[in-house]
XYZ file of C-alpha atoms in Angstrom:
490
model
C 0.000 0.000 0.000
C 2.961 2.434 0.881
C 4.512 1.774 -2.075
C 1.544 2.239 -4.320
C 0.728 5.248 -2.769
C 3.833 6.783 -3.191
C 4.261 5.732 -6.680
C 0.821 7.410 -7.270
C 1.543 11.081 -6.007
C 5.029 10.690 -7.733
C 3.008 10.055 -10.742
C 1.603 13.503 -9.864
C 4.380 15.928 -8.513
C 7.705 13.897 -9.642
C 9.773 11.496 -8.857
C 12.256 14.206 -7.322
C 9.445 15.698 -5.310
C 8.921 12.434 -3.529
C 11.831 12.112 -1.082
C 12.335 8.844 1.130
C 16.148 8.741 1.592
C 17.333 9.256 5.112
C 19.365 12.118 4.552
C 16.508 13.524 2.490
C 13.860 13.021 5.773
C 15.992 13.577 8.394
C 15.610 17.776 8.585
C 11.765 17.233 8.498
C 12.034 15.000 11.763
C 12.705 17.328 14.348
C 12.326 20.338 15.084
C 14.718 23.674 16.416
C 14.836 22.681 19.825
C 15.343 18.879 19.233
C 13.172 17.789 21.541
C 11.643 15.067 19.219
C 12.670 13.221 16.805
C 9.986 11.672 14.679
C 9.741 9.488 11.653
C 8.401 9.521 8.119
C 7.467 7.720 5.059
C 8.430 10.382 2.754
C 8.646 14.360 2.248
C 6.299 15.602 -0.434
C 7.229 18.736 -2.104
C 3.889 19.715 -4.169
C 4.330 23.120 -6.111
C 1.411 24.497 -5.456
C -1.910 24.106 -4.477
C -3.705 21.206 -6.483
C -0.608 19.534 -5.980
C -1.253 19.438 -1.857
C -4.931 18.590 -2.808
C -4.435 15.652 -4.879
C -1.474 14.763 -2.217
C -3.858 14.931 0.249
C -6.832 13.135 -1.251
C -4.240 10.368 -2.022
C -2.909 9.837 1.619
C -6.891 10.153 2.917
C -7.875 7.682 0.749
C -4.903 5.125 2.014
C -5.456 6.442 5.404
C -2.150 7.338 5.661
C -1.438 10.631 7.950
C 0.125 13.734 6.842
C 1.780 16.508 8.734
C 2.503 19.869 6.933
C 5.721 22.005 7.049
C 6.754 25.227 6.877
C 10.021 25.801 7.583
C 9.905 23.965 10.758
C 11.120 26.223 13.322
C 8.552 25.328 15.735
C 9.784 24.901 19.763
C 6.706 22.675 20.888
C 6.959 19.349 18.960
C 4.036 20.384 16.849
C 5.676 19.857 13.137
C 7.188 16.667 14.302
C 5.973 13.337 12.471
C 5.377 10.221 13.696
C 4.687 8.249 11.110
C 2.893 9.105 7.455
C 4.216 11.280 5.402
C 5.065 15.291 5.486
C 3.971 17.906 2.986
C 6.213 20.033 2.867
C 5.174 23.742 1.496
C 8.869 25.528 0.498
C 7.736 25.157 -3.117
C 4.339 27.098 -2.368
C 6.407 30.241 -2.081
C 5.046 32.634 -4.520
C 3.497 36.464 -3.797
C 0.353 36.400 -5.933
C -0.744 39.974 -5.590
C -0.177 43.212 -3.858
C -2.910 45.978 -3.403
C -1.549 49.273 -1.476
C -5.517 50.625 -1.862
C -6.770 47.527 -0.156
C -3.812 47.452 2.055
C -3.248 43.608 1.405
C -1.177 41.033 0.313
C -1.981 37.498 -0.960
C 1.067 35.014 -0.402
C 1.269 31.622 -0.363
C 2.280 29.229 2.277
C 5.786 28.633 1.828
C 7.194 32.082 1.622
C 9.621 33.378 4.304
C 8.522 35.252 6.614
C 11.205 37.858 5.267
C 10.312 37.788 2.084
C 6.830 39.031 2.865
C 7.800 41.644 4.707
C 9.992 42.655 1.802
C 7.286 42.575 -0.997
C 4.813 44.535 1.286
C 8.104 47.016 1.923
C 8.322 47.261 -1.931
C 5.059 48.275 -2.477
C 5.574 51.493 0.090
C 3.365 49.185 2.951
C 4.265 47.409 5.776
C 3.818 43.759 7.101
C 4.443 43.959 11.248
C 4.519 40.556 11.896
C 8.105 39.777 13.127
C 10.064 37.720 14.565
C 13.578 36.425 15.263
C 13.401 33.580 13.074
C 11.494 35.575 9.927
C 14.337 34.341 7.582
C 13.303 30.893 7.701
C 9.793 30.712 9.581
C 7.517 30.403 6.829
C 4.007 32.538 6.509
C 1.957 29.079 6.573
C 3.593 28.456 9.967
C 3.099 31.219 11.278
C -0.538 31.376 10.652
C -0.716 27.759 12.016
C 0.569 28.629 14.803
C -1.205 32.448 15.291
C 2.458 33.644 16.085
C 2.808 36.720 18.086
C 6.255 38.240 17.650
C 7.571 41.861 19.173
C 5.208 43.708 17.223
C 2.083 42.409 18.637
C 1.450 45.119 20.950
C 0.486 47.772 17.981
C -0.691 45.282 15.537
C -2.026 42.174 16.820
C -1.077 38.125 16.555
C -1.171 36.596 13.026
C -4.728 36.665 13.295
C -5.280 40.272 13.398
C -3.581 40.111 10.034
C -5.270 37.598 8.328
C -8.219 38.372 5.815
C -8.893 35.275 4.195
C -7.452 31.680 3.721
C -7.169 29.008 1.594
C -7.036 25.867 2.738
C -6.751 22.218 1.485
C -8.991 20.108 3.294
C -8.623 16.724 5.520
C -10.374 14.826 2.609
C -8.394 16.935 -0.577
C -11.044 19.718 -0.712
C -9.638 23.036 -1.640
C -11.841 25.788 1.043
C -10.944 28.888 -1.273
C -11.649 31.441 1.627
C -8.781 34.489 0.028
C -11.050 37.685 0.401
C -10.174 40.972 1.231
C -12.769 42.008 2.993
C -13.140 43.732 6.153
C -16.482 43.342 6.803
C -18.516 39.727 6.291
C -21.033 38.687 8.409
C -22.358 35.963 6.298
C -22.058 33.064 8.504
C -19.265 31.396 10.784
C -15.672 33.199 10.293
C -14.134 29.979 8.984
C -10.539 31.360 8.748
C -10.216 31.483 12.175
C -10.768 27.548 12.744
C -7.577 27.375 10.898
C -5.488 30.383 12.535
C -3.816 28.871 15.306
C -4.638 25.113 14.513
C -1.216 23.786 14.443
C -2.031 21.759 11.228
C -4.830 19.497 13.054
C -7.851 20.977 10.968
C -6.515 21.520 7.513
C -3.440 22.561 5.419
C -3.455 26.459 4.783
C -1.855 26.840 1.240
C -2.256 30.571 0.783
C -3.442 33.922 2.567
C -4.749 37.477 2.270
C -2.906 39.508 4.944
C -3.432 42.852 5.768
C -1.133 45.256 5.424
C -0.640 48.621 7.498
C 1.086 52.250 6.237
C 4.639 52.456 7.043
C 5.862 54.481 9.491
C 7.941 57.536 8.780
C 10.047 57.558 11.658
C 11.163 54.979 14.522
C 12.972 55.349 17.434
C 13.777 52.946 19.578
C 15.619 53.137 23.593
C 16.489 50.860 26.288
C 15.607 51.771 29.622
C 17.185 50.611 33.189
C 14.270 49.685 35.614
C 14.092 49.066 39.760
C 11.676 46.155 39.493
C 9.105 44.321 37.120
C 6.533 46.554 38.699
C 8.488 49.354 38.033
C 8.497 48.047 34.393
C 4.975 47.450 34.508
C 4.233 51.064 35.615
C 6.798 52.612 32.935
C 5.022 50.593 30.137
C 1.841 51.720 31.404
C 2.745 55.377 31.442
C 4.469 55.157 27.700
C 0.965 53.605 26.365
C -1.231 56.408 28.394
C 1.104 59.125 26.345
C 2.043 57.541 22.794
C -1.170 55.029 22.288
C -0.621 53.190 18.801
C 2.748 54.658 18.252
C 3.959 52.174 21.142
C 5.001 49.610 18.971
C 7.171 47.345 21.628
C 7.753 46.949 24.550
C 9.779 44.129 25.539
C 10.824 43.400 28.958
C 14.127 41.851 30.031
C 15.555 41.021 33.230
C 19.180 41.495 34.193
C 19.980 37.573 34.294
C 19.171 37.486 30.930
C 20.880 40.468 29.770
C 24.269 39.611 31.221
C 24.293 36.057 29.451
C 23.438 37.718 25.956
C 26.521 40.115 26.785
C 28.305 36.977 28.436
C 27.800 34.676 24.931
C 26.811 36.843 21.797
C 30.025 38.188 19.874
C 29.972 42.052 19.417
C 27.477 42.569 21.934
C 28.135 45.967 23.907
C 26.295 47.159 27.600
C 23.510 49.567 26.116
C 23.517 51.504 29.883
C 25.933 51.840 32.540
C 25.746 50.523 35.935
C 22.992 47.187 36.873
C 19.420 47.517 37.106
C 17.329 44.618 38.095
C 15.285 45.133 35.029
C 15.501 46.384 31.480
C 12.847 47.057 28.627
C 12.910 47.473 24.956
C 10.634 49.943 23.764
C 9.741 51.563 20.083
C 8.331 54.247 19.182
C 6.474 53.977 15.232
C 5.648 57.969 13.920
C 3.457 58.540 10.853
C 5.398 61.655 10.988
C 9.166 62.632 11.251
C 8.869 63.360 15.351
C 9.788 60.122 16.276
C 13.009 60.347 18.070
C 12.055 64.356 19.718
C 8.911 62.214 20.815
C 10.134 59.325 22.448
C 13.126 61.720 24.192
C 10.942 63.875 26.003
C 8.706 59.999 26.861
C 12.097 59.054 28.372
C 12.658 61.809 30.095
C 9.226 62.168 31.756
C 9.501 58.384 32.724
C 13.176 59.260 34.654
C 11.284 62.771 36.004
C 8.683 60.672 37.815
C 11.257 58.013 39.330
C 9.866 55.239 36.900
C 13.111 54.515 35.620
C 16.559 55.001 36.493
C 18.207 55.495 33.477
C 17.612 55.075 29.635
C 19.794 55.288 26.281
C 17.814 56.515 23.000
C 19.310 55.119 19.843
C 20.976 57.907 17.846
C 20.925 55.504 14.013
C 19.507 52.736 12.754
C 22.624 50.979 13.443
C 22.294 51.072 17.071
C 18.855 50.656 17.374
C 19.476 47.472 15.054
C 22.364 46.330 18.074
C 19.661 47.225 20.449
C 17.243 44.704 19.073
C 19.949 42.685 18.751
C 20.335 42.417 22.509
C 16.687 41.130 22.481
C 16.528 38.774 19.868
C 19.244 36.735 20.692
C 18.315 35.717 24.192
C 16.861 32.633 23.410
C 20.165 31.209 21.299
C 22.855 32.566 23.826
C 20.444 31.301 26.601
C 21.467 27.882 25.113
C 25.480 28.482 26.118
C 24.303 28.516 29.624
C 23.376 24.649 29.822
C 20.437 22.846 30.185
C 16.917 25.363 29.650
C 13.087 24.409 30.631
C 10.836 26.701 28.924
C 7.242 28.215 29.570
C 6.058 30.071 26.447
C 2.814 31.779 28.974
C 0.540 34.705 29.207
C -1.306 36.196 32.234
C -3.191 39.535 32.356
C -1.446 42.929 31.410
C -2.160 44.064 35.202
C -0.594 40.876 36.414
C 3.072 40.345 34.836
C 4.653 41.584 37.727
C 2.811 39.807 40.240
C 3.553 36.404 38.405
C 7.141 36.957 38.012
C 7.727 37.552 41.507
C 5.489 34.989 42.271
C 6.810 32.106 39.803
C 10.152 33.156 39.880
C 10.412 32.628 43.902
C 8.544 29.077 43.763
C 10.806 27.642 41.359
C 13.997 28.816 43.146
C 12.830 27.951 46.677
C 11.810 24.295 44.790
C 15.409 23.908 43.253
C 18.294 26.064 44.736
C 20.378 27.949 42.340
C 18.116 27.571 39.305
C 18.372 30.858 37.329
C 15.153 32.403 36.100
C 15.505 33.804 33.057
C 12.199 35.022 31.636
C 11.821 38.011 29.126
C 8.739 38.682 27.036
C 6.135 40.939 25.681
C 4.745 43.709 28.392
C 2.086 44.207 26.036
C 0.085 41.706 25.760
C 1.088 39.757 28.755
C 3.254 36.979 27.248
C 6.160 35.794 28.924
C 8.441 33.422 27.740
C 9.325 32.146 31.791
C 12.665 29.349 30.877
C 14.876 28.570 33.540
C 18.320 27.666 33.334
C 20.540 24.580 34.527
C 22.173 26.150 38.368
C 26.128 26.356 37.883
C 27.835 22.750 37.883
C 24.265 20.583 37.047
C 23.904 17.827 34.968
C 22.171 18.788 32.520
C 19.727 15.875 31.445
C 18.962 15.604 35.048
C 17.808 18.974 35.417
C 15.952 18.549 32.148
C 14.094 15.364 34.076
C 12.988 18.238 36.504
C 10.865 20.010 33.701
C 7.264 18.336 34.725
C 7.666 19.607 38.093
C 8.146 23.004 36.944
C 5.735 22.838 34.574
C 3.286 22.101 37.388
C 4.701 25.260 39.452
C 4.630 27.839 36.947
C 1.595 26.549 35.099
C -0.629 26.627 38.064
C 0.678 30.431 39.162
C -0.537 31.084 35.517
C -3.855 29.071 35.354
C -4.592 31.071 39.425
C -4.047 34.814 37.447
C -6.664 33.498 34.363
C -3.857 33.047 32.223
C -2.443 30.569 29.770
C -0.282 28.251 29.448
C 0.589 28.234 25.399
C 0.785 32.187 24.016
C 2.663 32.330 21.060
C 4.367 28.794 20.136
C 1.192 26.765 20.456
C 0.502 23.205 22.215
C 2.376 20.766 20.054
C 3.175 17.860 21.888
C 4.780 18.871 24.530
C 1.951 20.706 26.176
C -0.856 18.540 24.842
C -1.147 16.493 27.867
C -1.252 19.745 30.045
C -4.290 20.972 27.785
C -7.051 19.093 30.202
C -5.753 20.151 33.293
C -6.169 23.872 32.860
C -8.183 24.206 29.628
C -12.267 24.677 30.650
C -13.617 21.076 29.763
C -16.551 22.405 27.456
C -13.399 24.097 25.437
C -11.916 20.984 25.041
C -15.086 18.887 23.886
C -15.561 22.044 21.419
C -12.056 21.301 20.260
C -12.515 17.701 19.915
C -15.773 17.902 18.004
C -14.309 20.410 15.451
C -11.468 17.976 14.891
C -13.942 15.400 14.383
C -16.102 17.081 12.058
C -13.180 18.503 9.853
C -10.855 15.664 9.967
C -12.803 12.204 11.151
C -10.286 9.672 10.712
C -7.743 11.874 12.617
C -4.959 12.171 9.843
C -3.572 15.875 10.137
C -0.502 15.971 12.545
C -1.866 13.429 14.966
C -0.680 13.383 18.288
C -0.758 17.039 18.062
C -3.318 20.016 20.540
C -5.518 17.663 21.599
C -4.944 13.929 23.840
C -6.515 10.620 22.706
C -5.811 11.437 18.921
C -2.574 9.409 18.187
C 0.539 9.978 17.999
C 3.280 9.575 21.198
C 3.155 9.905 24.713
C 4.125 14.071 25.340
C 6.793 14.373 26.936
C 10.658 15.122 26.111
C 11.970 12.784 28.820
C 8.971 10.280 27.216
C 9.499 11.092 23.184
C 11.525 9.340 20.690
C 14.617 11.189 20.402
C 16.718 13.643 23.121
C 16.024 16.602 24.970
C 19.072 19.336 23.994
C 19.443 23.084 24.739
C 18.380 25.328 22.186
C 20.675 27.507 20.157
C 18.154 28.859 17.865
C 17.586 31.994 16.252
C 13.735 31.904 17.466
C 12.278 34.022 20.140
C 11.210 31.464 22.951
């Protein structure tokens, strides 16, 4: 049967578009983090959207399961197969169409992240979605997945900026959802059963994103903080004054500042002197005030004792090293040993109050763990990891990470928070889901993935327990927990 199915959709996209060789399978079998590794019949490389279809229809008709990829830079074991084959999107990378008066763009699956940010750049517009891996995360992924990024404070998650889909279909159907429209109130808002799926309800092949004016000026500062709540309060103060123009805001403790300027080559100490905090911020102008504007923020902020010192970035260059600073925390992170990680979100009002809170519960459970949790003061997402104490063994601090995950996941389920913001469930917090997840929710979920995909075939395993796939957990999981030296934001 494998055979003949294989021989069939070769028949269809190519024999070179059929890949079963080991070498060939082996980068579609785990993901950035390598906290899986998975298996597969084949990679299938369709170029475009019948292809996937008649890929699909094949593998439903054999019963065979299929797991789609982007460009696989997920952190929660959610792209990983086990079994089946993978459908791989890289070839669905074209831009179909860009409309400045309708402020969209249509793109297909497979293109970079980068690159669609580019096209809407070339066209005078702007695409906000960003993130530390946008030159290889892949738009269909990051729809998939409803990804979040530094910008989501001003703009929104991937769903804010999604008009319309198209999607191919559990049983090959091709749901041709790619409108432009702002306003439709002609039934159920299908597009957003797919948005933040992780591949379990269908196979999004292309999308209408909305687009936004570019700004005319940006200036961006780093700021020296007492405390979380002290962060908390500046953030709150910069939103009361600038509104929309706050664009970021990303808060980073000094742990986690010190090992970025400990591991990352070129890196330079943005202020003088330690402050138990630090925060990103940007200011976006739709005129040329930006950097007067977010000065006289600063100095208001410092006026009022709400932070203790700041640096504004005098070029693009610097503000670019600035960033830097952020987006690498996650990689160097990884030079530090052994790292458990909570990808969570609480309420705005509540950040500080779970930091304090989490961070004292898991050192008081484990002595000389070092917290090391950054994240988005917007929106309330916190990406809470922890790293190895000095001198641990690293896979036996790793054993550690479901008694964290009990720790920090019920501070965040007691402030009406959860526990999956930006990366998703996956598999490795699949078998969390029922504990904190409202039960009703979760027969919802299950009766969805029944009625869109009955004989459970897309990314099994994956969101939901009972539906296949392995038992979720790293420790658990075919394969070997390792540190992550990644280029995505975690």
């Amino acid at each position: 049967m494998t055979h003949s199915l294989l021989d069939t959709i070769a028949a269809r996209l190519g024999p070179a578009h059929v890949l079963t060789d080991e070498t060939d399978l082996a980068p579609h079998l785990a993901e950035t983090r390598g906290l899986y590794r998975g298996r597969a019949l084949a990679v299938l490389r369709p170029r475009d959207t019948d292809e996937v279809a008649f890929a699909m229809r094949a593998c439903a008709e054999a019963r065979v399961p299929v797991v789609a990829h982007g460009g696989n830079t997920g952190l929660v074991g959610g792209g990983v197969p086990f079994g089946g084959v993978v459908i791989s999107l890289a070839r669905l990378d074209r831009v179909r169409a860009v409309d400045p008066l309708d402020a969209t763009i249509t793109v297909e699956a497979g293109c970079v992240l980068a690159n669609v940010q580019a096209a809407a750049e070339g066209a005078g517009m702007l695409f906000p979605l960003s993130l530390a891996s946008e030159g290889s995360c892949r738009i269909g992924g990051n729809l998939a997945t409803n990804a979040g990024g530094t910008a989501v404070l001003a703009y929104g998650n991937a769903r804010e900026l999604t008009l319309g889909l198209e999607v191919v279909l559990a049983d090959g159907q091709v749901w041709n959802g790619l409108r432009a429209l702002r306003k439709d109130n002609s039934g159920y808002d299908l597009k957003n059963l797919f948005v933040g799926s992780e591949g379990t309800l269908g196979i999004i092949t292309a999308a209408v994103l909305r687009l936004h004016p570019r700004p005319v000026s940006k200036a961006t500062a780093f700021l020296g903080l007492a405390s979380a709540r002290a962060a908390l309060d500046a953030f709150g103060a910069l939103r009361d004054r600038l509104g929309p123009r706050l664009t970021a805001f990303e808060y980073v403790p000094r742990f986690p500042l010190e090992v970025v300027l400990r591991h990352l080559p070129g890196a330079v100490r943005p202020l003088e002197g330690d402050h138990h905090s630090y925060a990103l911020v940007e200011l976006s102008s739709p005129a040329s005030d930006a950097h007067e504007e977010l000065e006289a923020r600063l100095a208001e902020l410092i006026d009022a004792g709400l932070a203790e010192d700041a640096v504004l970035a005098q070029s693009e260059a610097q503000g670019a090293a600035l960033w830097r600073l952020r987006e690498s925390l996650s990689e160097m992170q990884g030079y530090e040993g052994g790292s458990i990680k909570h990808d969570v979100s609480v309420p705005v009002s509540r950040v500080a109050e779970f930091l304090e809170r989490a961070g004292a519960a898991c050192e008081a459970a484990l002595p000389g763990v070092r917290v090391c949790a950054f994240g988005h003061f917007g929106d309330g997402n916190i990406h809470f990891n922890l790293t190895q104490p000095v001198g641990a063994e690293k896979a036996a601090f790793l054993a550690e990470w479901p008694r964290f995950n009990r720790i920090v996941h019920d501070i965040v389920h007691a402030m009406d928070g959860s526990i999956a913001a930006e990366h998703g469930v996956g598999l490795i917090k699949r078998d969390e889901l029922p504990r904190y997840k409202d039960p009703v929710a979760l027969d919802l979920m299950r009766r969805l993935k029944g009625a869109l995909d009955p004989h459970g075939l897309l990314n099994p395993g994956k969101v939901l327990a009972g539906e296949g796939g392995p038992e979720a957990f790293p420790a658990k999981a075919a394969g070997s927990v390792t540190a992550a030296r990644s280029g995505t934001a975690a």
